[in-house]
XYZ file of C-alpha atoms in Angstrom:
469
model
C 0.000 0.000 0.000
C 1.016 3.540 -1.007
C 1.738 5.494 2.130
C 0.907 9.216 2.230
C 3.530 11.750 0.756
C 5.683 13.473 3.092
C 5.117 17.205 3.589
C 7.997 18.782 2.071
C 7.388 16.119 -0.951
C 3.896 17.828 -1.428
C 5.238 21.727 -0.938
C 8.051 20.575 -3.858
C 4.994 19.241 -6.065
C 3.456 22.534 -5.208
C 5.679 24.918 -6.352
C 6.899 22.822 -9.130
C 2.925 22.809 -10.836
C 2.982 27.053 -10.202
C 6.820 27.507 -11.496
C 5.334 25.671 -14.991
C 1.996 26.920 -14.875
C 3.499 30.571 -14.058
C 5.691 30.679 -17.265
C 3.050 28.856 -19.362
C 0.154 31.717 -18.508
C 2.876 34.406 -18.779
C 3.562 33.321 -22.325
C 0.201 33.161 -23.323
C -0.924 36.361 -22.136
C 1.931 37.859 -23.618
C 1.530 35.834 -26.832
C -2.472 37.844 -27.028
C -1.416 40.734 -25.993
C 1.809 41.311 -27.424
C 4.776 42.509 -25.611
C 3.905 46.009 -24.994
C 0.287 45.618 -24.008
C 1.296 43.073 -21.337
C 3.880 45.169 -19.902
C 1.293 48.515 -19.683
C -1.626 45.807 -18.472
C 1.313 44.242 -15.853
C 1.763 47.895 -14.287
C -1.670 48.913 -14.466
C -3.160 45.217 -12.611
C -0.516 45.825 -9.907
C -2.342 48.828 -8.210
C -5.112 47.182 -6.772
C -3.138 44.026 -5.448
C -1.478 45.879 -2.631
C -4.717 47.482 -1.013
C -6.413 44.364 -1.483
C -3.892 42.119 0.297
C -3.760 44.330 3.199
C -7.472 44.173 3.889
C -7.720 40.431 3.920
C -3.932 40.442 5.842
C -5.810 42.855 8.335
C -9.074 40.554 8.219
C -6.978 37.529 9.473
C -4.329 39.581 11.952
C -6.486 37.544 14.543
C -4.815 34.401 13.782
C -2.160 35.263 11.043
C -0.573 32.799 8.483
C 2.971 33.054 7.463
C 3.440 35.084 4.516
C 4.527 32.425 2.581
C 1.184 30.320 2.978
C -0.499 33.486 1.732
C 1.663 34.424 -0.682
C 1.324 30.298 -2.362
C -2.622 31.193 -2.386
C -1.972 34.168 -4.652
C 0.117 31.744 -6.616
C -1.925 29.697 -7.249
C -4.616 31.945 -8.304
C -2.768 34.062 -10.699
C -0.729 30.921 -12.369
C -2.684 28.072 -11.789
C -6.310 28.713 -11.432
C -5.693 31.452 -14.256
C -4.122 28.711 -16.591
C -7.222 26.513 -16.340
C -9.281 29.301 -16.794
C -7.710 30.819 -19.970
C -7.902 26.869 -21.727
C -10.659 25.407 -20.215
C -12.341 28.824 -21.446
C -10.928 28.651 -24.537
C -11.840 25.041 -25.823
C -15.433 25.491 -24.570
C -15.796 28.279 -26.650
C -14.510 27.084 -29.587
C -16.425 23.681 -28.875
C -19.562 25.838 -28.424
C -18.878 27.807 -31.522
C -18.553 24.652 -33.508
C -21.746 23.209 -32.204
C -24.346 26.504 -32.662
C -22.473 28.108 -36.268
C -23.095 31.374 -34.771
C -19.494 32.797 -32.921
C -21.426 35.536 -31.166
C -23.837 33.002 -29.158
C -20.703 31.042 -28.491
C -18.961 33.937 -26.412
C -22.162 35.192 -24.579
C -22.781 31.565 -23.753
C -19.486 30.752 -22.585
C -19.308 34.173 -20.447
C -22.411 33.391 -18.729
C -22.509 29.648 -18.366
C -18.994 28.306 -18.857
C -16.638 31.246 -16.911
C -18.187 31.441 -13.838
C -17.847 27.529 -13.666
C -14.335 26.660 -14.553
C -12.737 30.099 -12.883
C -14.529 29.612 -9.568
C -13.895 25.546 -9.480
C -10.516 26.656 -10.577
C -9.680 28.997 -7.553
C -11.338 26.656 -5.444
C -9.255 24.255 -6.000
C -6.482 26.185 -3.233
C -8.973 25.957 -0.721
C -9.653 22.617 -0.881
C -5.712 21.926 -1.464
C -5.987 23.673 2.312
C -8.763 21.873 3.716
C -7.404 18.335 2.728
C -3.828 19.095 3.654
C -3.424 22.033 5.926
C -6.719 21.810 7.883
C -5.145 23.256 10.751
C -5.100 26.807 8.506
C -8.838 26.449 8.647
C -9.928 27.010 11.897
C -12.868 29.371 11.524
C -14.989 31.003 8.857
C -12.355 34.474 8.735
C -9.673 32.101 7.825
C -11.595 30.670 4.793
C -12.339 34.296 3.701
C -8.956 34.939 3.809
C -7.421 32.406 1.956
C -10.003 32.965 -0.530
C -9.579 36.486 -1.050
C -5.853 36.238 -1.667
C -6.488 33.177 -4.078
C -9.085 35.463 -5.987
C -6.848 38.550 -5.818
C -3.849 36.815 -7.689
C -6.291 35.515 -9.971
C -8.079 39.038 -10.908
C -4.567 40.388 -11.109
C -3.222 37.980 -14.210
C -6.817 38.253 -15.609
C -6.746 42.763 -15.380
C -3.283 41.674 -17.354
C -5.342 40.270 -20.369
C -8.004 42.812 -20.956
C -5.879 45.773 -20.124
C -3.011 44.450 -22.119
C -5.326 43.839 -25.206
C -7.412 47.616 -24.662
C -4.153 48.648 -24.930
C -3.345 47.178 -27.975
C -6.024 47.931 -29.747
C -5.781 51.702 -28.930
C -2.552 51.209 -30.303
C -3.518 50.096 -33.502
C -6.086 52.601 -33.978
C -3.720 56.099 -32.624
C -6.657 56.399 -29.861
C -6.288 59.518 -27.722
C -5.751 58.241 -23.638
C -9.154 59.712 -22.237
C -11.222 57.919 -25.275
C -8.915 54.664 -25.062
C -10.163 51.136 -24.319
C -7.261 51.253 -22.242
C -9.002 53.837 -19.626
C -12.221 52.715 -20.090
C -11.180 49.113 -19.000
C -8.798 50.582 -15.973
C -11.825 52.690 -14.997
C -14.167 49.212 -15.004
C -12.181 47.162 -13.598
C -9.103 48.638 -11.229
C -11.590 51.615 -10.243
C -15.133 50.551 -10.273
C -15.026 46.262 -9.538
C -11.615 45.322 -8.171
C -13.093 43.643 -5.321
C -14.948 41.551 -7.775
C -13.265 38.237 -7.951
C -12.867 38.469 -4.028
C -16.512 38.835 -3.360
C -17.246 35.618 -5.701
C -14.437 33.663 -4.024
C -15.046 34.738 -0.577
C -18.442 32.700 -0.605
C -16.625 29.552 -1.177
C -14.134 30.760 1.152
C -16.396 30.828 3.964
C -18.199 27.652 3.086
C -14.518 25.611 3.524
C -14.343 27.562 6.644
C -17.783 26.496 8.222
C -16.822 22.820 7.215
C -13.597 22.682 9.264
C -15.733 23.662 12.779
C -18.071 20.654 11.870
C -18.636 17.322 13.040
C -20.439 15.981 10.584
C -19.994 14.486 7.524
C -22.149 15.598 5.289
C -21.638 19.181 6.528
C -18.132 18.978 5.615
C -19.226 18.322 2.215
C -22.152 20.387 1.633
C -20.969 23.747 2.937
C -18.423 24.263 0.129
C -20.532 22.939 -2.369
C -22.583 25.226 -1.300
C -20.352 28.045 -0.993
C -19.084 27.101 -4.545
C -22.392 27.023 -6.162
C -23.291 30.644 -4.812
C -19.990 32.183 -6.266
C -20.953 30.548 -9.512
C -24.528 32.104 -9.220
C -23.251 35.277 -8.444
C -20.257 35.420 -10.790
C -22.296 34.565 -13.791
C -25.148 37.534 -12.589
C -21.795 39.640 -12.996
C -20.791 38.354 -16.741
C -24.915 38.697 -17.547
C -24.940 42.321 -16.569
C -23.854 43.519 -20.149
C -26.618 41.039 -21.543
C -29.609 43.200 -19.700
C -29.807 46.027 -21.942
C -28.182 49.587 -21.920
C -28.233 50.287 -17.836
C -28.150 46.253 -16.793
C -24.351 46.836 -15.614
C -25.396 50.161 -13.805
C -28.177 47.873 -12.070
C -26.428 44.877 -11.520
C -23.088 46.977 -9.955
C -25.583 49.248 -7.782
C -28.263 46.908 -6.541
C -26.601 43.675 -6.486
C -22.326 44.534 -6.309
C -21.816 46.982 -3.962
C -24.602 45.860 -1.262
C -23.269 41.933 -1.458
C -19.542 43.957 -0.630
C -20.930 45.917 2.213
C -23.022 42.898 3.446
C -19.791 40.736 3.068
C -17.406 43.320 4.742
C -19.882 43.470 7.815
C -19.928 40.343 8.022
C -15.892 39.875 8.517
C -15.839 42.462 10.450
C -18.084 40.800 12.967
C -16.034 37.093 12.281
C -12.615 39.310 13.178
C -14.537 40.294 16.507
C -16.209 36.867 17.474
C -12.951 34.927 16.680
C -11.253 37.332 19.321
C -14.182 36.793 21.989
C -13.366 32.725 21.223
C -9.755 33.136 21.866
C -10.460 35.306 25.532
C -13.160 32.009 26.283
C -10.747 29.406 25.164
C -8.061 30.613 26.617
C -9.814 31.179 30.156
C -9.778 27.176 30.855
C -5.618 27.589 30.376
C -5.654 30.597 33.031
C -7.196 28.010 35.806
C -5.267 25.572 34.743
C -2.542 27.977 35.270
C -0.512 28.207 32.027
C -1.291 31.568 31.203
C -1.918 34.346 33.728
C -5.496 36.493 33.291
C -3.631 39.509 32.211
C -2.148 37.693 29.413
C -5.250 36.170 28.067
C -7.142 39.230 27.884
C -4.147 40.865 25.786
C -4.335 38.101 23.726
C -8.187 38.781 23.123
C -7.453 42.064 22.220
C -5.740 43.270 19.230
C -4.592 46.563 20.124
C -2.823 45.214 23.020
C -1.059 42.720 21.043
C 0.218 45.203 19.271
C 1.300 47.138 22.127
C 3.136 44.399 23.399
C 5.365 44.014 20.351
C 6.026 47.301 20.807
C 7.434 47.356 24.182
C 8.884 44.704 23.512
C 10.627 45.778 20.778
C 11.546 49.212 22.637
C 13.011 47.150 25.140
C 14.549 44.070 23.485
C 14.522 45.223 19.799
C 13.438 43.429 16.846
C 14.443 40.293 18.710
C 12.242 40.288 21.521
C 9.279 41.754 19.228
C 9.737 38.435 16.914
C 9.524 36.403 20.328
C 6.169 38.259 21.379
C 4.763 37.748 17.532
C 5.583 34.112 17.648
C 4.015 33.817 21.292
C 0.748 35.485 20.510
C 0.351 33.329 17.458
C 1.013 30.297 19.177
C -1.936 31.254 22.047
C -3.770 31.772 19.504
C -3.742 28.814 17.651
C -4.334 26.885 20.848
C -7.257 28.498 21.834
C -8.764 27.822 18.240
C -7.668 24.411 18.147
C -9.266 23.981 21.299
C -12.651 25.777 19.760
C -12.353 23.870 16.556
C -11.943 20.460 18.709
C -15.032 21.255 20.681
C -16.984 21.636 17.811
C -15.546 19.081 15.252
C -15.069 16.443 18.516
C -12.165 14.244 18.342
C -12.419 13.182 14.850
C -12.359 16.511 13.393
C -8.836 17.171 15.410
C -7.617 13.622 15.848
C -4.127 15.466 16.640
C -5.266 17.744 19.684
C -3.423 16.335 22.510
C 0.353 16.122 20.572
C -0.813 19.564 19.031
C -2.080 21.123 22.492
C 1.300 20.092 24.154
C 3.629 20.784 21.301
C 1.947 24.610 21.954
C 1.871 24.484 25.563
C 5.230 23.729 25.422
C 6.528 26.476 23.091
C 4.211 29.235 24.932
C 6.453 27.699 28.355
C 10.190 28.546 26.669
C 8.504 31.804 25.431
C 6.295 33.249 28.674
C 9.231 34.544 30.652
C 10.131 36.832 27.901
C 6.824 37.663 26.350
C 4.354 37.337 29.629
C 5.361 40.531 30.687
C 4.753 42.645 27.769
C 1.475 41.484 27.113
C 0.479 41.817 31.337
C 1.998 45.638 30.732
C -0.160 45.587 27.545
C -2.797 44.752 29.482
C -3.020 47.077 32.281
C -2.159 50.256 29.691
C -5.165 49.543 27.529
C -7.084 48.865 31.179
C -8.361 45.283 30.398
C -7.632 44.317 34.007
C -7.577 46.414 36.908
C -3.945 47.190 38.408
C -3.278 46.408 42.507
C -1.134 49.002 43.418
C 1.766 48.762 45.644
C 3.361 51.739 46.941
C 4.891 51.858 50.142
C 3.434 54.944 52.679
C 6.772 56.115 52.737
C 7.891 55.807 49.475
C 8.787 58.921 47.578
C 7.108 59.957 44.872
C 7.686 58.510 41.386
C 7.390 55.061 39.531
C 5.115 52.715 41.313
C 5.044 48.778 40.994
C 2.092 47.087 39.414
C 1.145 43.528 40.033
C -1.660 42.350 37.588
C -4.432 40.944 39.351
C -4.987 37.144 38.385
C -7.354 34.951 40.096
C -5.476 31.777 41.951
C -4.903 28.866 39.854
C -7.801 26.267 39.664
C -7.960 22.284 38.771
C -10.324 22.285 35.969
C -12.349 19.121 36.090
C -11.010 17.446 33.100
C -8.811 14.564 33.258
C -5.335 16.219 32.620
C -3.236 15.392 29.417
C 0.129 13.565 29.582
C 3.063 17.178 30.274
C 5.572 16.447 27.679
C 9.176 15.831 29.310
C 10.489 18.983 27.695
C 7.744 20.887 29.367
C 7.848 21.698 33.230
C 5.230 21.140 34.944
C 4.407 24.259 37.003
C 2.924 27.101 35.415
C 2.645 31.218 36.842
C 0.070 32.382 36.959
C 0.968 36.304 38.281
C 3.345 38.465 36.470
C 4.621 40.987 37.967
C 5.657 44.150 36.029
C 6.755 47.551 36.673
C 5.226 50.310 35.175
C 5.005 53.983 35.157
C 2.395 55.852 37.594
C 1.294 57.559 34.110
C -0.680 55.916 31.678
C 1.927 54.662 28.391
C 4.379 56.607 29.259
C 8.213 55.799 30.624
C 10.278 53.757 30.290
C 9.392 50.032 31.172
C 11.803 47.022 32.175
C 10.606 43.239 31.666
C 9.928 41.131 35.127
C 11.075 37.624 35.283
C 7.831 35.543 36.275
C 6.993 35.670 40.179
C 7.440 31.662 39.859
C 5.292 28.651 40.172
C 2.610 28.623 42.000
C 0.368 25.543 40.384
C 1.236 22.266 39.639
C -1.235 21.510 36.881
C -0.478 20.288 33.453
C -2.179 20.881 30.213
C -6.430 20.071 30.091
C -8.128 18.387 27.444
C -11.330 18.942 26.243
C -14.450 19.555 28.703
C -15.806 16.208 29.702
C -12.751 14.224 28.343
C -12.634 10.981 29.466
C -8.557 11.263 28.766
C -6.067 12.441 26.028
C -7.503 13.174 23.007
């Protein structure tokens, strides 16, 4: 029997299909629109990527990816998904064209019927690479939306190559002036007016493969991106009908049916970023009896202007060094406390890893808490999550105060505790003391070793847990 490819055996297969497909779409879209349209389309497609890869980076600062995960989405739209697109596209037209005799029903057919189903199964196709694969980068419905919308992005930006590259050369062919161009008229359409287009279709999927990863069941798992995937279909093709519906149908379609699906969708992940931050704080409360994280810390971890803040002092302090160790802690939290959510939901077959995974975490957040506890407790008490106990002698002269954030004493949950890993100890703080400034972010502030051990309690399993899961 065949066993499963290694990781690094599937990340070389990976970026071996988008190295070929990458060259083959670049030499196609050059090949139709000649080598100085696709150098003006190339600049012009560029200006909307950045803006647009911000707001989903910013959408998913909750629980960040590595840049590199992100950056193999875009990939894979732009050269992969586009290269299935532009032939799958291609010899259903011409099959279509062959069939009816009449060319023009043959493009309108394949624009409304064919497109929206090959380019949306085709970008698609990096989500469920994800789901199958890297399930663990699906923990909630903001990380589906995320991968989606940097899939679609790089896929919108090789397609703005295309059509701008060809407006362009036509307008060349013709001596055009540049405010009666194709060339402006297409910029204006699609970099101006719809950029967010291909996001918005791919986004549906996007949160379909994210509701499957938080469910139990089978046929969930199934039907939630099939359903996702049919509504970006249904809504891509209304998009490719609009010039079909008369004089004003694109007008109508891009004012009643566009722009209130983006302000509807953008609502929406605004309120996924905020509920995925109120799971982390609950998640991560059942490691603050436990005793593995002190109160301070998980509310700064539930909040993202304090995480921020942290990596700030902490690079003020420590420099770039010390900033890189707070990142890497608040990302690890974080992924416990959804792994913990997303094991809860899914039960023990939908994380069949969560023990090894919990203490692999556990035991990076333990190498990492004496350096990065403190900043996020300081974080804490500046942006007044938890109240401050002061401690200032009555005879103390005036000046910098101590501070020692108030956590609540450490409690056995009443789970049956996990095996601690040997590399782990096990005794967790659960105070950290820090000193601060009487005034409110100001001074400067020095890290606090840990006050020390106070709990003897290793990692917990899941609620009701009859043992390691």
């Amino acid at each position: 029997m065949l066993s499963r490819p290694s990781g690094t055996v599937r990340t070389c297969v990976l970026l071996g299909v988008l190295a070929v497909s990458g060259a083959a779409i670049l030499e196609l879209v050059r090949e139709e629109t000649g080598t100085p349209g696709f150098f003006v389309g190339l600049g012009l497609a560029l200006l909307p990527v950045p803006p647009l890869m911000a707001a989903f980076r910013w959408l998913g600062r909750v629980s960040p990816g590595p840049w590199a995960y992100l950056l193999y989405c875009f990939g894979w739209g732009a050269c992969a998904a586009a290269l299935i697109a532009i032939l799958a596209n291609s010899f259903a037209t011409e099959w279509i064209a062959a069939s009816t005799a009449d060319p023009s029903d043959a493009d309108q057919l394949g624009s409304i019927a064919i497109a929206p189903v090959v380019e949306e199964t085709a970008k698609a196709a990096a989500l469920l690479l994800v789901f199958v694969f890297r399930r663990r980068r699906l923990s909630a419905p903001s990380d589906g939306l995320v991968i989606a919308g940097f899939t679609a992005t790089g896929f919108a930006f090789t397609e703005n190559i295309l059509y701008l590259g060809n407006a362009f050369g036509e307008d060349l062919g013709t001596g055009t002036g540049v405010l009666d161009s194709m060339t402006a008229a297409t910029f204006f359409v699609r970099i101006m007016l719809s950029p967010f287009a291909h996001p918005l279709f791919t986004v549906l999927t996007g949160l379909g493969f994210g509701a499957a990863a938080l469910c139990a069941h089978r046929a969930a798992r199934i039907g939630l991106p099939l359903l996702g995937l049919a509504l970006a279909m249904g809504a891509h093709a209304l998009w490719n009908s609009s010039s079909e519906l008369g004089e004003y149908g694109f007008y109508l379609v891009y004012g009643c049916v566009m722009v209130p699906a983006f302000g509807l969708l953008v609502w929406l992940a605004v309120r996924l970023r905020r509920r995925q931050l109120r799971t982390v704080g609950s998640e991560l409360a059942v490691y603050v009896a436990a005793g593995w994280l002190g109160q301070a810390e998980a509310r700064a971890l539930a909040s993202m202007p304090a995480r921020s803040l942290a990596r700030a002092l902490a690079r003020h302090t420590g420099g770039r060094a010390a900033g890189r160790v707070v990142a890497s802690y608040e990302a690890d939290a974080v992924e416990l406390a959804l792994l913990r959510h997303r094991a809860r939901r899914g039960g023990p077959a939908g994380v069949p890893e969560f023990a090894d995974r919990e203490r692999e975490l556990l035991g990076r957040l333990w190498l990492r808490r004496s350096e990065a506890g403190p900043a996020l407790a300081r974080a804490a008490v500046v942006e007044e999550l938890v109240p401050p106990v002061w401690e200032q002698p009555a005879d103390a002269p005036a000046g910098p105060v101590s501070v020692r954030v108030a956590t609540p004493p450490a409690v056995v949950p009443k789970t049956t505790p996990a095996e601690v890993p040997a590399e782990v100890p096990a005794t967790a703080p659960v105070s950290v003391p820090v000193s601060v400034p009487a005034a409110r972010r100001s001074g400067p502030w020095t890290p606090a070793r840990p006050a020390g051990p106070s709990s003897n309690h290793p990692p917990c399993v899941l609620p009701g847990a009859d043992g390691p899961r």
